[in-house]
CSV table of C-alpha atoms in Angstrom, one decimal:
chain,number,residue,atom,x,y,z
A,20,MET,CA,88.1,-52.2,130.4
A,21,GLY,CA,89.3,-48.8,131.7
A,22,ILE,CA,89.1,-45.5,130.1
A,23,LYS,CA,92.6,-45.6,130.5
A,24,GLN,CA,93.4,-48.3,127.7
A,25,ASP,CA,91.2,-47.1,125.6
A,26,LEU,CA,93.4,-43.7,125.9
A,27,ILE,CA,96.5,-45.6,125.2
A,28,ALA,CA,94.5,-47.5,122.3
A,29,THR,CA,93.7,-44.0,120.6
A,30,LEU,CA,97.1,-42.4,121.0
A,31,GLY,CA,98.7,-45.8,119.6
A,32,GLU,CA,96.3,-45.7,116.4
A,33,PHE,CA,96.8,-41.7,115.6
A,34,THR,CA,100.7,-42.7,115.8
A,35,GLY,CA,100.2,-45.7,113.5
A,36,THR,CA,98.3,-44.1,111.4
A,37,THR,CA,100.3,-40.8,110.9
A,38,LEU,CA,103.2,-43.1,110.0
A,39,PHE,CA,101.5,-45.2,107.7
A,40,LEU,CA,100.2,-42.3,105.7
A,41,LEU,CA,103.5,-40.5,106.1
A,42,LEU,CA,105.1,-43.6,104.4
A,43,ALA,CA,101.9,-44.5,101.7
A,44,LEU,CA,101.8,-40.8,101.1
A,45,GLY,CA,105.1,-39.9,100.8
A,46,GLY,CA,106.1,-42.9,98.6
A,47,ALA,CA,102.4,-42.0,96.7
A,48,LYS,CA,103.4,-38.0,95.5
A,49,THR,CA,107.6,-38.9,95.2
A,50,ALA,CA,106.1,-41.3,92.7
A,51,GLN,CA,104.6,-38.5,90.6
A,52,TYR,CA,107.2,-36.3,90.7
A,53,THR,CA,109.0,-35.6,87.7
A,54,ARG,CA,111.0,-32.2,87.4
A,55,THR,CA,110.6,-29.9,84.5
A,56,SER,CA,113.3,-27.8,82.8
A,57,SER,CA,112.7,-25.0,85.0
A,58,GLN,CA,112.3,-27.4,88.3
A,59,THR,CA,109.5,-24.9,89.0
A,60,GLU,CA,106.6,-26.5,87.4
A,61,GLY,CA,106.0,-29.2,90.3
A,62,LEU,CA,104.4,-32.6,89.7
A,63,GLN,CA,103.2,-34.1,86.7
A,64,THR,CA,100.8,-36.5,87.6
A,65,ALA,CA,100.0,-38.6,84.8
A,66,LEU,CA,99.8,-41.9,86.1
A,67,GLY,CA,102.0,-44.8,84.1
A,68,ASN,CA,102.6,-48.3,85.1
A,69,GLN,CA,105.5,-47.8,87.0
A,70,THR,CA,103.4,-44.9,88.9
A,71,ILE,CA,101.0,-47.2,89.5
A,72,ILE,CA,103.3,-50.1,90.8
A,73,PHE,CA,105.5,-47.7,93.0
A,74,ILE,CA,102.2,-46.2,94.7
A,75,ALA,CA,100.4,-49.6,95.4
A,76,VAL,CA,103.8,-50.8,96.5
A,77,SER,CA,104.3,-47.7,98.6
A,78,PHE,CA,100.7,-48.3,100.8
A,79,GLY,CA,101.4,-52.7,100.6
A,80,ILE,CA,104.9,-52.2,102.2
A,81,SER,CA,103.8,-49.5,104.4
A,82,LEU,CA,100.7,-51.2,106.3
A,83,LEU,CA,102.7,-54.2,106.4
A,84,VAL,CA,105.5,-52.7,108.3
A,85,THR,CA,103.4,-50.1,110.2
A,86,ALA,CA,100.8,-52.9,111.0
A,87,TRP,CA,103.3,-55.0,112.4
A,88,VAL,CA,104.7,-52.5,114.4
A,89,PHE,CA,101.4,-51.4,116.1
A,90,TYR,CA,99.1,-54.6,116.3
A,91,ARG,CA,99.8,-55.4,119.6
A,92,VAL,CA,99.0,-52.1,120.9
A,93,THR,CA,96.5,-50.9,119.1
A,94,GLY,CA,95.4,-53.8,116.5
A,95,GLY,CA,97.1,-51.8,113.9
A,96,LEU,CA,93.6,-51.1,112.5
A,97,PHE,CA,94.4,-47.2,110.6
A,98,ASN,CA,91.1,-47.7,109.0
A,99,PRO,CA,87.7,-46.3,110.0
A,100,ALA,CA,86.0,-48.9,107.8
A,101,ILE,CA,88.4,-51.6,109.9
A,102,THR,CA,87.6,-50.5,112.7
A,103,LEU,CA,83.7,-50.4,112.2
A,104,ALA,CA,83.8,-54.1,111.2
A,105,LEU,CA,85.4,-55.0,114.0
A,106,TRP,CA,82.7,-53.2,116.0
A,107,LEU,CA,80.2,-54.9,113.9
A,108,ILE,CA,81.3,-58.6,114.7
A,109,GLY,CA,81.6,-57.3,118.6
A,110,GLY,CA,85.0,-57.1,118.2
A,111,LEU,CA,85.3,-53.8,120.0
A,112,GLY,CA,83.4,-51.8,122.0
A,113,ALA,CA,81.6,-48.8,120.6
A,114,LEU,CA,83.7,-46.3,123.3
A,115,ARG,CA,86.9,-47.6,121.7
A,116,ALA,CA,85.6,-47.7,118.4
A,117,ILE,CA,84.5,-43.9,118.2
A,118,LEU,CA,88.2,-43.4,119.8
A,119,LEU,CA,89.9,-45.1,117.2
A,120,VAL,CA,88.1,-43.6,114.3
A,121,VAL,CA,88.8,-40.2,115.9
A,122,ALA,CA,92.6,-41.0,116.2
A,123,GLN,CA,92.5,-42.2,112.7
A,124,LEU,CA,91.0,-39.6,110.8
A,125,ALA,CA,93.3,-37.2,112.6
A,126,GLY,CA,96.1,-39.5,112.1
A,127,GLY,CA,95.3,-39.3,108.3
A,128,ILE,CA,95.4,-35.3,108.2
A,129,ALA,CA,98.5,-35.6,110.3
A,130,GLY,CA,100.5,-37.8,107.9
A,131,ALA,CA,99.2,-35.6,105.2
A,132,ALA,CA,100.8,-32.3,106.4
A,133,LEU,CA,104.0,-33.8,107.1
A,134,VAL,CA,104.0,-34.6,103.6
A,135,ALA,CA,103.2,-31.5,102.8
A,136,ALA,CA,105.7,-29.8,104.6
A,137,LEU,CA,108.7,-32.4,104.5
A,138,THR,CA,108.4,-32.1,100.5
A,139,PRO,CA,108.4,-29.7,97.7
A,140,PHE,CA,106.2,-29.0,95.0
A,141,GLY,CA,102.1,-29.2,95.4
A,142,GLY,CA,101.7,-29.5,98.7
A,143,ALA,CA,99.3,-32.8,99.7
A,144,GLN,CA,97.2,-31.9,96.4
A,145,SER,CA,98.9,-34.6,94.4
A,146,VAL,CA,97.9,-37.4,97.0
A,147,THR,CA,94.1,-36.6,97.4
A,148,THR,CA,91.9,-39.1,95.7
A,149,THR,CA,90.2,-38.1,93.0
A,150,LEU,CA,88.4,-39.9,89.9
A,151,GLY,CA,90.7,-40.5,86.9
A,152,PRO,CA,88.9,-39.3,83.3
A,153,GLY,CA,86.1,-41.0,82.4
A,154,VAL,CA,84.9,-42.5,85.2
A,155,ASN,CA,81.6,-41.6,86.5
A,156,ILE,CA,80.2,-41.3,90.1
A,157,GLY,CA,78.7,-44.5,90.3
A,158,GLN,CA,81.7,-46.5,89.2
A,159,GLY,CA,83.7,-44.6,91.2
A,160,LEU,CA,81.5,-45.5,94.0
A,161,PHE,CA,81.3,-49.4,93.7
A,162,ILE,CA,85.2,-49.3,93.0
A,163,GLU,CA,85.5,-48.1,96.2
A,164,ALA,CA,83.3,-50.6,97.7
A,165,PHE,CA,84.6,-53.7,96.0
A,166,LEU,CA,87.8,-52.8,96.8
A,167,THR,CA,87.2,-51.8,100.5
A,168,ALA,CA,85.5,-55.5,101.4
A,169,THR,CA,88.5,-57.6,99.9
A,170,LEU,CA,90.4,-55.7,102.6
A,171,VAL,CA,87.9,-55.9,105.4
A,172,LEU,CA,87.5,-60.1,104.2
A,173,THR,CA,91.2,-60.3,104.6
A,174,VAL,CA,91.3,-58.5,108.0
A,175,LEU,CA,88.6,-60.8,109.1
A,176,PHE,CA,89.6,-64.1,108.1
A,177,LEU,CA,93.2,-63.4,108.7
A,178,ALA,CA,93.2,-61.4,111.9
A,179,ALA,CA,90.2,-61.2,113.5
A,180,GLU,CA,90.0,-65.4,113.5
A,181,LYS,CA,92.8,-66.6,115.1
A,182,HIS,CA,94.6,-69.9,113.1
A,183,ARG,CA,98.2,-70.7,113.9
A,184,SER,CA,99.5,-68.3,111.3
A,185,THR,CA,97.7,-65.0,112.4
A,186,TYR,CA,100.8,-63.4,113.4
A,187,LEU,CA,101.6,-62.9,109.6
A,188,ALA,CA,98.4,-61.8,109.3
A,189,PRO,CA,100.1,-58.2,108.3
A,190,ILE,CA,101.7,-60.0,105.1
A,191,GLY,CA,98.3,-60.9,104.0
A,192,ILE,CA,96.6,-57.4,104.8
A,193,GLY,CA,99.6,-55.6,103.5
A,194,LEU,CA,99.9,-57.5,99.6
A,195,VAL,CA,95.7,-57.3,99.7
A,196,LEU,CA,96.3,-53.5,99.8
A,197,LEU,CA,98.8,-53.5,97.2
A,198,SER,CA,96.3,-55.6,94.6
A,199,ASP,CA,93.6,-53.3,95.5
A,200,HIS,CA,96.2,-50.2,94.5
A,201,LEU,CA,97.4,-52.0,91.7
A,202,PHE,CA,93.2,-51.8,90.1
A,203,GLY,CA,91.8,-48.9,92.1
A,204,VAL,CA,94.7,-46.1,91.7
A,205,ALA,CA,93.8,-45.2,88.1
A,206,TRP,CA,90.4,-44.8,88.5
A,207,THR,CA,89.6,-43.6,91.9
A,208,GLY,CA,92.9,-42.6,93.5
A,209,CYS,CA,92.0,-45.9,95.6
A,210,GLY,CA,90.9,-44.3,98.6
A,211,ILE,CA,89.0,-47.7,100.7
A,212,ASN,CA,90.4,-45.7,103.8
A,213,PRO,CA,88.3,-42.4,104.7
A,214,ALA,CA,91.0,-41.6,106.9
A,215,ARG,CA,93.7,-41.8,103.9
A,216,SER,CA,90.9,-39.6,102.1
A,217,PHE,CA,90.1,-37.5,104.8
A,218,GLY,CA,93.6,-36.2,105.6
A,219,PRO,CA,95.2,-35.0,101.8
A,220,ALA,CA,91.7,-33.5,101.5
A,221,VAL,CA,91.7,-30.7,104.3
A,222,VAL,CA,95.3,-30.2,104.1
A,223,SER,CA,95.0,-29.3,100.5
A,224,GLY,CA,91.5,-27.7,100.9
A,225,SER,CA,90.3,-29.5,98.2
A,226,PHE,CA,87.2,-31.7,98.5
A,227,PRO,CA,85.5,-32.3,95.1
A,228,GLY,CA,81.9,-32.4,94.9
A,229,TYR,CA,82.1,-36.5,95.0
A,230,HIS,CA,84.1,-36.9,98.0
A,231,TRP,CA,81.4,-38.4,99.6
A,232,ILE,CA,81.8,-41.8,97.7
A,233,TYR,CA,85.2,-42.3,99.9
A,234,TRP,CA,82.9,-42.6,102.8
A,235,VAL,CA,79.9,-44.1,101.5
A,236,GLY,CA,81.8,-46.7,98.9
A,237,PRO,CA,84.2,-48.0,102.3
A,238,LEU,CA,80.9,-47.9,104.6
A,239,ILE,CA,79.0,-50.6,101.4
A,240,GLY,CA,82.1,-52.5,101.2
A,241,THR,CA,82.1,-52.8,104.9
A,242,LEU,CA,78.9,-54.5,105.5
A,243,LEU,CA,79.4,-56.3,102.3
A,244,ALA,CA,82.8,-58.1,103.8
A,245,VAL,CA,80.7,-58.8,107.6
A,246,GLY,CA,77.5,-59.6,106.3
A,247,PHE,CA,79.3,-62.6,103.9
A,248,TYR,CA,81.9,-63.1,107.1
A,249,LEU,CA,79.0,-63.5,109.5
A,250,MET,CA,76.7,-65.9,107.0
A,251,LEU,CA,80.1,-68.4,106.9
A,252,LYS,CA,80.6,-68.1,110.8
A,253,ALA,CA,76.5,-68.9,110.5
A,254,PHE,CA,76.9,-71.7,108.6
A,255,ASP,CA,80.4,-72.9,110.6
A,256,TYR,CA,82.7,-72.3,108.0
A,257,THR,CA,85.6,-74.4,110.2
A,258,SER,CA,83.8,-78.1,109.6
A,259,VAL,CA,84.3,-77.7,105.5
A,260,VAL,CA,87.4,-78.1,105.7
A,261,PHE,CA,89.2,-78.8,109.2
A,262,GLY,CA,92.0,-79.6,110.1
A,263,GLN,CA,94.2,-76.7,108.3
A,264,ASP,CA,95.6,-75.7,111.4
A,265,ALA,CA,97.1,-79.4,112.6
A,266,ASP,CA,100.3,-81.0,112.9
A,267,HIS,CA,99.5,-83.9,111.6
A,268,GLU,CA,97.1,-85.6,108.7
A,269,VAL,CA,93.3,-85.1,109.8
A,270,THR,CA,92.1,-88.1,109.4
A,271,GLU,CA,88.2,-88.6,107.7
A,272,ALA,CA,87.1,-90.2,111.6
A,273,GLU,CA,88.5,-87.0,113.0
A,274,ARG,CA,86.7,-84.7,110.3
A,275,HIS,CA,84.0,-86.5,111.1
A,276,VAL,CA,84.1,-86.2,114.8
A,277,VAL,CA,85.1,-82.9,115.3
A,278,GLY,CA,82.8,-81.5,112.6
A,279,SER,CA,79.8,-82.8,114.8
A,280,SER,CA,79.8,-81.3,118.1
A,281,LEU,CA,82.6,-79.7,120.2
A,282,PHE,CA,81.1,-81.5,122.8
A,283,ARG,CA,80.1,-84.8,124.0
A,284,ARG,CA,79.7,-86.5,127.2
A,285,LEU,CA,82.2,-89.5,128.0
A,286,GLY,CA,80.8,-90.7,132.0
A,287,ARG,CA,81.3,-87.9,133.8
A,288,LYS,CA,84.3,-86.1,131.3
A,289,PHE,CA,83.4,-83.8,128.3
A,290,VAL,CA,85.1,-84.8,125.1
A,291,VAL,CA,86.9,-81.5,124.1
A,292,TYR,CA,87.7,-81.7,120.0
A,293,HIS,CA,90.8,-79.6,120.2
A,294,THR,CA,91.0,-77.5,117.2
A,295,LYS,CA,94.9,-77.6,116.4
A,296,GLU,CA,95.7,-81.3,116.8
A,297,GLY,CA,92.3,-82.7,115.2
A,298,ALA,CA,91.4,-84.8,118.2
A,299,PRO,CA,89.2,-85.3,121.0
A,300,ARG,CA,90.6,-85.2,124.7
A,301,PRO,CA,88.3,-85.6,127.2
A,302,THR,CA,88.5,-83.3,130.6
A,303,GLU,CA,86.4,-82.8,134.2
A,304,SER,CA,85.4,-79.3,134.0
A,305,ILE,CA,85.7,-76.1,132.7
A,306,VAL,CA,86.3,-72.7,133.8
A,307,MET,CA,85.4,-69.1,132.8
A,308,TYR,CA,88.5,-67.6,131.1
A,309,ASP,CA,89.7,-64.5,133.0
A,310,SER,CA,92.3,-62.1,130.7
A,311,ARG,CA,93.7,-61.4,133.5
A,312,ASP,CA,95.0,-64.4,134.7
A,313,PRO,CA,98.9,-65.4,133.3
A,314,ALA,CA,98.1,-68.8,133.8
A,315,MET,CA,95.4,-68.7,131.7
A,316,GLN,CA,97.2,-66.4,129.3
A,317,GLU,CA,100.1,-69.0,129.1
A,318,ALA,CA,97.9,-72.0,128.3
A,319,ILE,CA,96.6,-70.1,125.7
A,320,ARG,CA,99.5,-68.9,124.0
A,321,HIS,CA,101.1,-72.6,123.6
A,322,GLY,CA,97.7,-74.4,122.8
A,323,LYS,CA,97.1,-75.7,125.4
A,324,ALA,CA,93.9,-74.4,126.1
A,325,THR,CA,91.0,-73.9,124.5
A,326,ILE,CA,88.1,-70.7,124.4
A,327,VAL,CA,84.5,-71.4,123.4
A,328,VAL,CA,81.5,-68.8,123.4
A,329,PRO,CA,78.2,-70.0,124.9
A,330,ALA,CA,75.9,-70.4,121.8
A,331,ASP,CA,72.4,-71.4,121.7
A,332,MET,CA,71.4,-73.8,124.8
A,333,GLU,CA,70.7,-76.7,123.1
A,334,ALA,CA,72.2,-79.8,124.3
A,335,GLY,CA,75.7,-79.2,125.2
A,336,VAL,CA,77.9,-78.6,128.3
A,337,ALA,CA,76.8,-78.5,132.0
A,338,THR,CA,78.5,-75.3,133.7
A,339,GLU,CA,77.9,-73.9,136.9
A,340,ALA,CA,78.4,-69.9,135.0
A,341,ALA,CA,75.8,-68.0,133.1
A,342,ALA,CA,76.8,-67.0,129.2
A,343,ASP,CA,78.0,-63.7,130.3
A,344,GLY,CA,80.2,-65.1,133.0
A,345,LYS,CA,78.5,-64.1,136.1
A,346,PRO,CA,77.6,-67.1,138.9
A,347,ALA,CA,74.5,-68.8,137.5
A,348,THR,CA,71.4,-69.2,139.6
A,349,ALA,CA,71.6,-73.1,138.5
A,350,PRO,CA,73.5,-75.0,135.9
A,351,GLN,CA,73.1,-74.6,132.3
A,352,LEU,CA,73.6,-76.3,129.3
A,353,VAL,CA,75.5,-74.1,126.5
A,354,ASN,CA,76.2,-75.2,122.8
A,355,GLY,CA,80.1,-74.6,122.7
A,356,VAL,CA,81.5,-73.2,119.7
A,357,PRO,CA,85.4,-72.7,119.0
A,358,SER,CA,85.5,-69.0,119.4
A,359,MET,CA,87.4,-66.9,117.0
A,360,ARG,CA,86.5,-63.6,118.3
A,361,PRO,CA,89.4,-61.4,118.8
A,362,GLU,CA,88.2,-60.0,122.6
A,363,ALA,CA,88.0,-63.8,123.6
A,364,GLN,CA,91.3,-64.4,122.6
A,365,ASP,CA,93.6,-61.9,123.5
A,366,VAL,CA,96.9,-63.1,122.0
A,367,GLY,CA,98.2,-62.7,119.1
A,368,GLY,CA,96.8,-61.3,115.5
A,369,LEU,CA,95.6,-57.9,114.4
A,370,GLN,CA,93.1,-57.4,117.1
A,371,VAL,CA,92.5,-54.9,119.7
A,372,PRO,CA,93.7,-55.8,122.7
A,373,GLY,CA,92.3,-54.6,126.2
A,374,THR,CA,88.7,-55.5,125.0
A,375,THR,CA,86.3,-57.5,127.1
A,376,SER,CA,87.1,-61.2,126.9
A,377,GLY,CA,84.4,-63.9,127.1
A,378,GLY,CA,83.5,-67.3,126.4
A,379,ILE,CA,84.6,-70.7,128.4
A,380,ALA,CA,88.1,-71.9,128.9
A,381,ILE,CA,89.1,-75.6,129.3
A,382,LEU,CA,92.5,-75.0,130.6
A,383,PRO,CA,95.1,-77.8,132.1
A,384,ILE,CA,96.0,-76.5,135.3
A,385,ALA,CA,95.3,-77.6,138.2
A,386,LYS,CA,91.7,-77.3,138.6
A,387,VAL,CA,91.3,-79.1,135.0
A,388,ILE,CA,92.4,-82.3,134.5
A,389,LEU,CA,93.1,-83.2,130.2
A,390,GLN,CA,93.9,-86.3,128.8
A,391,SER,CA,95.5,-87.6,125.5
């Protein structure tokens, strides 16, 4: 896509990150605010259970709301760790990813600055991420890593993977962030987002010697989550519990057929195993997916079309197009797999709309006839 779309996504991500952290950090500061008799001593930062719950809810609900608002504009990422994960799985181009990370870090600074400007006592110092009493650097590093991994894995399976409840992904993502904070706030401040740790540190001018763990920890967690996600994808995890998005009870026969292959030849027709209905449907041809075609978009949105991505060139479907979408010199055989990649399905979820679409679409329009 063009630079115009990249700049729109960058602006949206900056705005979304700013609003997310304004609400989240503002809630965290409010949770720690207590008045002294003179009202001059500012914030008492001993964290009790009620304070931790207040902070966790502030972050979870803030992300839920702002991600839901912005996911159709930018993807609602607000976190360099999530941006890195989407780039690693091919859901984002390198330029878009770099621009979003810059926007997220700038949004972190802007959000923290707004909290410091709008509230009395302590500026942004009370919402910086620091290690709790008795927590060593190694413990802090791996707390950040594992909590980040849970967040990234949730985003990948609820948002990057397309399913019938993708539009509800912000709820699950907000809840996992809330859960992470219930665990992590007392021990590390629960960064799990370099933008969240970097912004308050810049505004308050406070960079402890171990600040690096709030960058390296999320990096490790992202790599763990992406590695696990790609491993499950490589083993085709969708064939293990098939039919979770079906509108009817899936029979054992359907499970066996669908799990064995996406395509089978039936005379001159290809049999397409519809991932939603869990039943085979023959079609006479396939066409290349064009994200700019409104008819294709509508067909995908209403579940009347399926997108697949070319995999290893084994026994499969003869197509007149190469894997990159350009005309092939001769018909090629491709083994199709259902595409859950965000750039292959440009509708719904917390994907990043506007990225290059790929794959092959089976469409119930003029050139392609689907039969029950």
